[in-house]
Amino acid sequence: MKKTRKRLGDLLVETGLITPDQLSEALKQKTDKQKLGDSLLQQGFITEQQLIEVLEFQLGIPHVSLYRYPIDTKVTSMISKEVAIRNFVMPLKREEDKLYIAMADPMDYFTIDDIRLSTGFQLEVAIATKDDIVRTIHKYYDLDESLEEMIDDEDFKSNPPEINEASEEDSPMVKLVNQLLLRAVQERASDIHIDPQESKVVIRYRIDGVLRSERSLPKHMQNMLTARVKIMANLDITETRVPQDGRIKVNIDFHPVDLRISTLPTVYGEKVVMRILDLGNSLNDMEKLGFSNKNLTQLKGLLAEPNGIILITGPTGSGKSSTLYAGLNRLNSEEVNIITVEDPVEYQLEGINQIQVNTKVGMTFANGLRAILRQDPDVVMVGEIRDAETAEIAVRASLTGHLVLSTIHTNDAISTINRLMDMKIEPFLLASSLSGILSQRLVKRICRDCKTTRPITVRERDIFSRRDIHLATVHYGEGCPTCNMTGYRGRLAIHELLVMDDKMKYMIMNEKTTQDIRRYAVEKGMTFLVDDGLQKVVDGLTTTEEVLRVATEK
């Protein structure tokens, strides 16, 4: 009896990975040429690993992990890099007249026929994730021979080439920098560090908030490497004694990436840090920032008000800018005049007037804010309140009918009130102008592909029972090739939102202590950072260790 092959959607519903509603949503959203699997991945209903396991079962094709696969480097010449990247194919090994390949889509019979004709081999196909294939392609195809020669070449060490070679598009140094940028984007790094040391140069990537060494280069390549980055950012390559800042806009893997460059003179030469702002992935949707339903509803309510100050607080790198831009994006419409003053302008948003702070010519936050108020704005965004002058103008702007959004560096939402009073803002002005304060941190998200459970520890049981939560197990990541064996992939935000009401404004005007305000906030049912984080642990999104790393128990 002939076995009928089930459709992918039905299989996924049967295995419980998606619901029938999610299937119909994915079918509705997918374009004509898009495969159902890709549509489900795009919507975030399944992971690539889950899709592969179902395809493996449906098609009877083995699944292979390329993380530590012993790939035969001789077979890479049989399939060109362009074909490999375009079709997500990686040659693995050759046995007699058989060529073993890994593919993201083993049902792409056109590509299979093309490779069979061009190589003359019978093909044995295995399934691998797109990320795994792309990472492996760049690892094996990007071993640029001219670059390896340059690293080992004795003549190069004694007579380095002219600096102007750093701008020639086919020079090995240009290829090296392009390769470092491409790898950083693929690994979803937020920063690239080029660290000069006594005898070498270390390249490090910050991935999910943690620095990781990528590779070491010989000391003799340092000046060329720094010069190439400076040329790209239009910086002065002859000036090595003072810090410089610049910007590069490039297209990497067909999508735009903005790089902010900072150089810093150290005893072993210039250290370069490149901040990667992936314009294709900029989070402009508030629904995708990890807010709880309660916090999201309250924040939308604050943004709908015609005036007042909304402050976002947290340390550097806690995602304040992403939240601020998502808020601006929500307010951005034809009827509203939005003006921002930022240092630096991170993401350029269409329909919003953005001003870059330039202290050399006197364009400070305070001066920019004064000028903005003469431009008939509805919404004003100040990149950061750093001093008393900026704080005072922001308060007065909100009292004259403007909605003001800004960031400030404090540890939590309630301590922000004291910080503003330290800036000599009168309590009655503060009480009249402040609408709400959002504090946030970023925690690492458990990798969905290696997520599993473990029994709860005694300490965790104690923490959860104090909040009247009773759990037997919690989730964690075992470590897999998708997350580079870390157990985490990506980050999400945890929040606390302090919304001003009449009683709280009365307490500010009467200069009540932080403890009094906190007590009232608890009575009112405010969710603090650690509580929001622990709820995300209950939901299986992150771990208790991560939450306690960034938030203290109150």
XYZ file of C-alpha atoms in Angstrom:
554
model
C 0.000 0.000 0.000
C 1.406 3.375 -1.037
C 2.289 5.614 1.906
C 0.783 9.102 1.504
C 3.129 11.942 2.369
C 1.573 14.535 4.648
C 1.878 18.236 3.985
C 4.344 20.211 6.124
C 1.635 22.369 7.728
C -0.444 19.367 8.777
C 2.625 17.644 10.216
C 3.558 20.716 12.289
C 0.004 20.985 13.663
C -0.057 17.241 14.409
C 3.231 17.378 16.335
C 1.898 20.308 18.364
C 4.597 22.779 17.231
C 2.028 25.237 15.855
C -1.718 25.758 16.234
C -4.182 25.681 13.292
C -4.622 29.474 13.779
C -0.861 30.037 13.404
C -0.847 27.874 10.256
C -3.642 29.898 8.630
C -1.901 33.166 9.685
C 1.386 32.004 8.065
C -0.444 30.937 4.866
C -2.152 34.338 4.738
C 1.115 36.286 5.285
C 3.359 34.327 2.900
C 4.158 35.708 -0.548
C 3.620 33.721 -3.771
C 7.229 32.551 -4.071
C 7.798 32.029 -0.343
C 7.753 28.530 1.113
C 5.467 27.797 4.074
C 8.458 26.896 6.262
C 10.094 30.297 5.635
C 6.819 32.095 6.406
C 6.481 30.231 9.735
C 10.095 31.106 10.613
C 9.533 34.777 9.722
C 6.464 34.944 11.967
C 8.480 33.342 14.801
C 6.016 30.436 15.209
C 8.767 27.773 14.966
C 12.567 27.653 15.042
C 14.730 26.439 12.176
C 15.769 23.442 14.268
C 12.123 22.400 14.757
C 11.458 22.787 11.004
C 14.462 20.597 10.189
C 13.339 17.839 12.569
C 9.916 17.738 10.880
C 11.464 17.755 7.362
C 13.833 14.988 8.439
C 10.834 12.918 9.515
C 8.725 13.858 6.465
C 11.385 13.289 3.779
C 13.553 10.667 5.460
C 16.659 12.821 4.833
C 19.265 12.916 7.650
C 19.947 16.121 9.576
C 23.588 17.161 10.014
C 25.169 19.694 12.397
C 28.133 21.471 10.752
C 29.498 22.973 14.006
C 32.247 20.343 14.380
C 31.759 18.397 11.116
C 35.093 17.230 9.604
C 34.632 18.966 6.227
C 37.036 17.959 3.437
C 38.481 21.304 2.245
C 39.323 19.792 -1.180
C 35.621 19.541 -2.140
C 34.899 23.260 -1.663
C 36.368 23.922 -5.123
C 33.588 21.791 -6.706
C 30.862 24.324 -5.841
C 31.572 28.035 -6.188
C 31.010 30.368 -3.233
C 28.308 32.290 -5.174
C 26.297 29.097 -5.852
C 26.783 27.950 -2.246
C 25.513 31.243 -0.752
C 22.671 31.740 -3.247
C 21.245 28.243 -2.705
C 22.346 27.599 0.911
C 24.489 24.567 -0.011
C 27.711 23.348 1.618
C 29.833 20.514 0.130
C 30.954 18.119 2.908
C 33.013 15.226 1.520
C 33.517 12.919 -1.474
C 33.356 9.137 -1.534
C 34.107 7.522 -4.928
C 31.423 8.862 -7.308
C 29.292 10.406 -4.511
C 29.428 13.997 -3.303
C 27.870 14.651 0.113
C 26.258 18.073 0.509
C 24.267 19.878 3.223
C 21.259 21.961 2.121
C 18.771 24.202 3.907
C 16.051 23.142 1.446
C 16.470 19.499 0.331
C 13.366 19.859 -1.872
C 15.126 22.372 -4.156
C 15.485 19.877 -7.014
C 16.626 22.511 -9.559
C 19.746 23.249 -7.501
C 20.387 19.534 -6.933
C 20.213 18.878 -10.721
C 22.473 21.872 -11.481
C 25.133 20.674 -9.016
C 24.870 17.087 -10.293
C 25.412 18.274 -13.900
C 28.230 20.694 -13.079
C 30.196 18.276 -10.853
C 29.359 14.968 -12.544
C 28.839 13.289 -9.127
C 25.834 11.540 -7.628
C 24.607 13.667 -4.735
C 23.851 12.545 -1.175
C 21.836 15.292 0.527
C 21.586 16.129 4.255
C 19.606 18.947 5.928
C 21.261 21.758 7.931
C 20.057 25.139 9.201
C 20.606 28.249 7.060
C 22.680 29.886 9.830
C 24.861 26.796 10.142
C 25.426 26.631 6.356
C 26.207 30.357 5.973
C 28.621 30.276 8.941
C 30.404 27.230 7.496
C 30.571 28.704 3.960
C 32.325 31.807 5.275
C 34.603 29.743 7.496
C 35.878 27.550 4.626
C 35.519 29.756 1.527
C 36.930 32.927 3.079
C 40.351 31.457 3.786
C 41.856 34.081 1.505
C 45.238 32.798 0.358
C 46.630 36.264 -0.302
C 45.672 37.210 3.263
C 47.357 34.146 4.771
C 50.447 34.958 2.686
C 50.393 38.550 3.965
C 50.230 37.311 7.582
C 53.248 35.025 7.121
C 55.244 37.018 4.538
C 58.635 38.058 5.947
C 59.008 40.892 3.356
C 55.666 42.328 4.475
C 56.860 42.339 8.095
C 60.047 44.234 7.278
C 58.555 46.481 4.520
C 54.822 47.025 5.104
C 52.964 48.343 2.001
C 51.996 51.977 1.585
C 48.982 53.127 3.592
C 47.137 54.043 0.351
C 46.844 50.298 -0.368
C 44.300 50.257 2.462
C 41.872 51.970 0.084
C 42.425 49.723 -2.951
C 39.350 47.507 -3.256
C 41.197 44.313 -4.195
C 43.937 44.573 -1.545
C 44.063 41.793 1.085
C 43.516 44.290 3.933
C 40.241 45.517 2.410
C 39.133 41.885 2.069
C 40.052 41.230 5.711
C 37.991 44.172 7.031
C 35.028 43.192 4.830
C 35.293 39.632 6.125
C 35.351 40.828 9.782
C 32.243 42.984 9.206
C 30.362 40.194 7.409
C 31.150 37.681 10.164
C 30.084 40.158 12.865
C 26.697 40.730 11.199
C 26.150 36.970 10.753
C 26.988 36.350 14.414
C 24.569 39.205 15.375
C 27.373 41.071 17.170
C 26.599 44.542 18.539
C 30.252 45.721 18.607
C 33.611 44.851 17.047
C 36.701 45.596 19.163
C 40.134 45.868 17.539
C 42.441 45.645 20.569
C 46.167 46.402 20.099
C 48.404 44.451 22.481
C 52.172 44.281 22.901
C 52.825 41.492 20.392
C 49.504 41.063 18.503
C 46.138 42.596 17.603
C 43.045 40.856 18.988
C 39.665 41.086 17.226
C 36.730 40.616 19.628
C 32.963 40.591 19.059
C 30.302 41.488 21.616
C 27.481 38.963 21.122
C 24.392 39.060 23.368
C 26.208 41.454 25.696
C 29.341 39.283 26.153
C 32.748 39.879 24.527
C 34.294 36.932 22.679
C 37.695 36.707 20.939
C 37.299 36.078 17.206
C 40.903 35.951 15.997
C 44.418 37.276 16.645
C 46.484 39.039 13.989
C 50.246 39.725 13.954
C 51.366 43.109 15.290
C 52.735 44.196 11.881
C 49.168 44.317 10.461
C 47.927 46.803 13.083
C 48.584 50.098 11.278
C 47.109 48.900 7.971
C 44.012 47.555 9.717
C 43.414 50.802 11.638
C 44.084 52.872 8.497
C 41.509 50.887 6.495
C 38.777 51.458 9.108
C 39.679 55.173 9.333
C 39.533 55.570 5.535
C 36.072 53.977 5.477
C 34.888 56.358 8.228
C 36.494 59.471 6.658
C 38.748 60.022 9.698
C 42.213 61.609 9.703
C 44.647 58.693 9.244
C 47.651 60.867 10.169
C 46.238 61.777 13.599
C 46.894 58.992 16.108
C 47.220 60.962 19.367
C 43.611 62.024 20.003
C 40.324 60.067 19.996
C 38.210 60.322 16.822
C 34.585 59.442 16.026
C 33.114 58.590 12.645
C 30.385 56.734 10.840
C 30.212 54.188 8.000
C 27.147 53.124 6.025
C 27.564 49.813 4.216
C 25.467 47.059 2.659
C 26.324 43.659 4.129
C 24.584 40.564 2.763
C 22.180 42.834 0.842
C 20.867 44.845 3.787
C 21.984 48.239 5.148
C 24.183 48.392 8.240
C 25.275 51.566 10.026
C 28.618 51.478 11.857
C 29.657 54.009 14.504
C 33.445 54.157 14.770
C 35.422 55.285 17.821
C 39.233 55.334 18.026
C 41.189 55.692 21.265
C 44.994 56.091 21.612
C 46.464 53.454 23.969
C 50.070 52.603 24.889
C 50.155 49.873 22.194
C 48.505 51.937 19.453
C 44.944 52.913 18.555
C 42.061 50.799 19.841
C 39.080 50.827 17.467
C 35.497 49.990 18.473
C 32.797 49.658 15.810
C 29.182 49.739 17.048
C 26.923 47.869 14.603
C 23.449 49.312 14.060
C 21.611 46.873 11.828
C 19.088 49.118 10.053
C 17.175 46.126 8.728
C 16.614 44.813 12.254
C 15.925 48.077 14.045
C 13.044 47.398 16.392
C 10.369 49.919 15.514
C 7.431 47.940 16.851
C 6.610 48.300 20.544
C 4.769 44.960 20.519
C 8.098 43.171 19.870
C 10.115 44.703 22.725
C 9.086 42.143 25.350
C 6.679 44.331 27.378
C 4.177 42.621 29.646
C 0.558 43.382 28.694
C 0.131 45.664 31.726
C 3.306 47.704 31.047
C 2.558 47.944 27.307
C -0.977 49.260 27.920
C 0.281 51.833 30.453
C 3.122 53.017 28.182
C 0.762 53.409 25.205
C -1.479 55.477 27.494
C 1.448 57.766 28.427
C 2.413 58.225 24.748
C -1.183 59.199 23.924
C -1.064 62.156 26.353
C -0.630 65.624 24.751
C 2.088 66.810 27.133
C 4.391 65.750 29.973
C 7.787 64.078 30.263
C 8.337 60.347 29.720
C 11.811 59.226 30.850
C 13.553 55.941 29.976
C 16.331 54.963 32.361
C 18.997 52.269 32.565
C 22.771 51.807 32.124
C 24.597 52.067 28.797
C 23.624 49.236 26.452
C 20.287 48.452 28.110
C 18.235 49.066 24.954
C 16.961 52.548 25.917
C 17.420 53.879 22.379
C 15.463 51.005 20.797
C 12.525 51.652 23.146
C 12.727 55.405 22.530
C 12.732 54.940 18.740
C 9.835 52.455 18.973
C 7.880 55.104 20.915
C 8.728 57.786 18.320
C 7.749 55.424 15.523
C 4.361 54.932 17.157
C 3.842 58.724 17.364
C 5.202 59.412 13.871
C 2.413 60.606 11.569
C 1.732 63.365 9.072
C -0.186 65.479 11.622
C 2.604 65.547 14.216
C 5.836 67.595 14.146
C 8.516 65.503 15.896
C 11.982 66.979 16.482
C 14.861 65.202 18.221
C 18.263 66.333 19.502
C 20.651 63.382 19.864
C 24.299 62.540 20.453
C 24.790 60.700 18.175
C 21.811 60.192 15.841
C 21.716 56.370 15.907
C 18.844 55.446 13.596
C 17.616 57.879 10.959
C 13.825 57.823 10.877
C 11.798 59.087 7.936
C 9.383 61.902 8.758
C 11.262 62.962 11.914
C 13.582 65.992 12.152
C 16.767 64.819 13.867
C 19.497 67.158 15.153
C 23.055 66.008 15.850
C 24.742 67.467 18.967
C 28.052 69.171 18.109
C 29.750 70.698 21.159
C 32.664 72.077 19.080
C 30.360 74.654 17.489
C 28.187 75.162 20.577
C 25.310 72.869 19.550
C 24.702 71.315 22.992
C 21.558 69.500 24.158
C 20.398 72.677 25.933
C 20.995 74.979 22.926
C 19.414 72.478 20.522
C 16.384 72.150 22.793
C 15.944 75.928 22.990
C 15.996 76.164 19.196
C 13.531 73.251 18.849
C 10.931 75.051 20.972
C 10.827 77.852 18.371
C 10.074 75.299 15.617
C 6.427 74.614 16.594
C 6.994 70.994 17.752
C 4.343 68.591 19.057
C 6.761 65.943 20.301
C 10.349 66.597 21.415
C 12.932 63.874 22.000
C 16.130 64.718 23.904
C 18.750 61.980 23.516
C 19.899 62.273 27.138
C 19.380 64.590 30.118
C 22.971 65.081 31.286
C 22.876 68.381 33.159
C 20.623 70.746 35.105
C 20.210 73.150 32.183
C 18.865 70.465 29.807
C 16.598 69.089 32.544
C 15.128 72.516 33.268
C 14.390 73.301 29.606
C 12.837 69.829 29.136
C 10.549 70.428 32.141
C 9.504 73.875 30.891
C 8.882 72.434 27.383
C 6.507 69.845 28.840
C 4.671 72.523 30.872
C 4.041 74.566 27.701
C 2.103 71.794 25.966
C 4.774 69.504 24.472
C 5.269 65.770 24.913
C 8.949 65.273 25.830
C 10.733 61.903 25.600
C 14.237 61.443 26.981
C 16.711 59.087 28.683
C 18.614 59.490 31.951
C 21.220 57.301 33.680
C 19.848 55.977 36.985
C 19.528 52.541 38.574
C 15.745 52.297 38.720
C 12.561 54.250 38.052
C 11.980 55.616 41.578
C 15.566 56.864 42.144
C 15.163 58.982 38.969
C 12.976 61.408 40.972
C 15.868 62.069 43.381
C 18.304 62.445 40.467
C 16.125 65.168 38.913
C 15.856 66.947 42.278
C 19.680 66.789 42.524
C 19.687 68.654 39.196
C 17.919 71.491 41.064
C 14.493 70.927 39.471
C 11.897 72.379 41.838
C 9.593 69.658 43.289
C 6.418 71.518 42.191
C 7.715 71.751 38.587
C 8.698 68.069 38.627
C 5.306 66.991 39.975
C 3.514 69.021 37.275
C 5.587 67.810 34.333
C 6.541 64.152 34.966
C 4.150 61.591 33.380
C 6.046 58.339 33.791
C 9.465 56.693 34.162
C 10.391 53.425 32.445
C 13.446 51.528 33.695
C 14.801 48.638 31.639
C 17.604 46.080 31.356
C 18.528 43.468 28.759
C 18.762 39.769 29.675
C 19.911 36.888 27.486
C 17.137 34.787 25.953
C 17.281 30.975 26.254
C 18.122 29.365 22.891
C 14.901 27.815 21.562
C 16.763 24.963 19.859
C 18.410 23.482 22.982
C 15.859 24.605 25.585
C 15.223 21.982 28.263
C 14.166 21.839 31.925
C 15.914 21.180 35.234
C 14.688 20.924 38.832
C 14.455 24.262 40.671
C 17.285 25.027 43.163
C 16.720 25.810 46.838
C 17.681 29.465 46.293
C 15.286 29.791 43.341
C 12.471 28.169 45.317
C 13.054 30.732 48.078
C 13.020 33.676 45.583
C 9.849 32.483 43.828
C 7.953 31.523 47.017
C 8.426 35.080 48.344
C 6.390 36.161 45.307
C 3.840 33.404 45.833
C 5.021 31.505 42.735
C 5.460 27.735 43.101
C 7.518 25.932 40.460
C 9.057 22.460 40.311
C 11.243 23.007 37.222
C 12.747 25.919 35.272
C 14.032 26.159 31.689
C 17.647 26.544 30.551
C 19.703 26.027 27.369
C 21.949 22.955 27.152
C 24.108 24.492 24.409
C 23.995 23.675 20.695
C 25.627 24.820 17.407
C 22.868 27.434 16.878
C 23.877 29.332 20.034
C 27.619 28.492 19.866
C 27.185 26.146 22.861
C 26.240 29.048 25.187
C 22.606 28.069 25.835
C 21.483 31.610 24.980
C 20.564 33.248 21.668
C 19.390 36.854 21.428
C 18.269 39.177 24.208
C 15.012 40.521 25.572
C 14.165 43.458 27.828
C 12.746 43.456 31.340
C 10.934 46.592 32.491
C 9.489 48.520 35.400
C 7.118 51.404 34.717
C 6.301 54.092 37.284
C 3.163 55.991 36.238
C 2.452 59.264 38.048
C -0.930 59.723 39.707
C -2.241 62.555 41.903
C -1.052 61.018 45.181
C 2.468 60.413 43.832
C 2.649 63.985 42.529
C 1.553 65.172 45.994
C 4.354 63.050 47.568
C 6.957 64.581 45.175
C 5.771 68.129 45.960
C 6.129 67.393 49.685
C 9.596 65.855 49.103
C 8.715 62.426 50.538
C 11.547 59.870 50.736
C 12.281 57.239 48.091
C 11.113 54.545 50.560
C 7.706 56.257 50.957
C 7.246 56.480 47.183
C 8.340 52.832 46.780
C 5.871 51.709 49.474
C 3.043 53.498 47.693
C 4.119 52.056 44.289
C 3.999 48.519 45.786
C 0.499 49.200 47.189
C -0.571 50.403 43.747
C 0.636 47.102 42.209
C 3.718 48.344 40.294
C 5.800 45.532 38.749
C 9.513 46.009 39.551
C 12.415 44.926 37.304
C 13.143 41.714 39.202
C 9.431 40.737 39.237
C 9.090 41.300 35.478
C 12.286 39.268 34.953
C 11.112 36.392 37.159
C 7.809 36.295 35.270
C 9.866 35.834 32.079
C 11.688 32.948 33.844
C 8.267 31.381 34.571
C 7.368 31.859 30.873
C 10.563 29.985 29.895
C 12.192 32.957 28.127
C 15.277 33.499 30.322
C 16.994 32.125 33.451
C 17.020 33.250 37.093
C 20.827 33.805 36.900
C 20.345 36.283 34.061
C 17.609 38.236 35.886
C 19.636 38.482 39.116
C 22.711 39.545 37.100
C 20.986 42.769 36.020
C 18.345 43.386 38.716
C 18.617 43.289 42.503
C 15.946 41.857 44.762
C 14.093 44.567 46.659
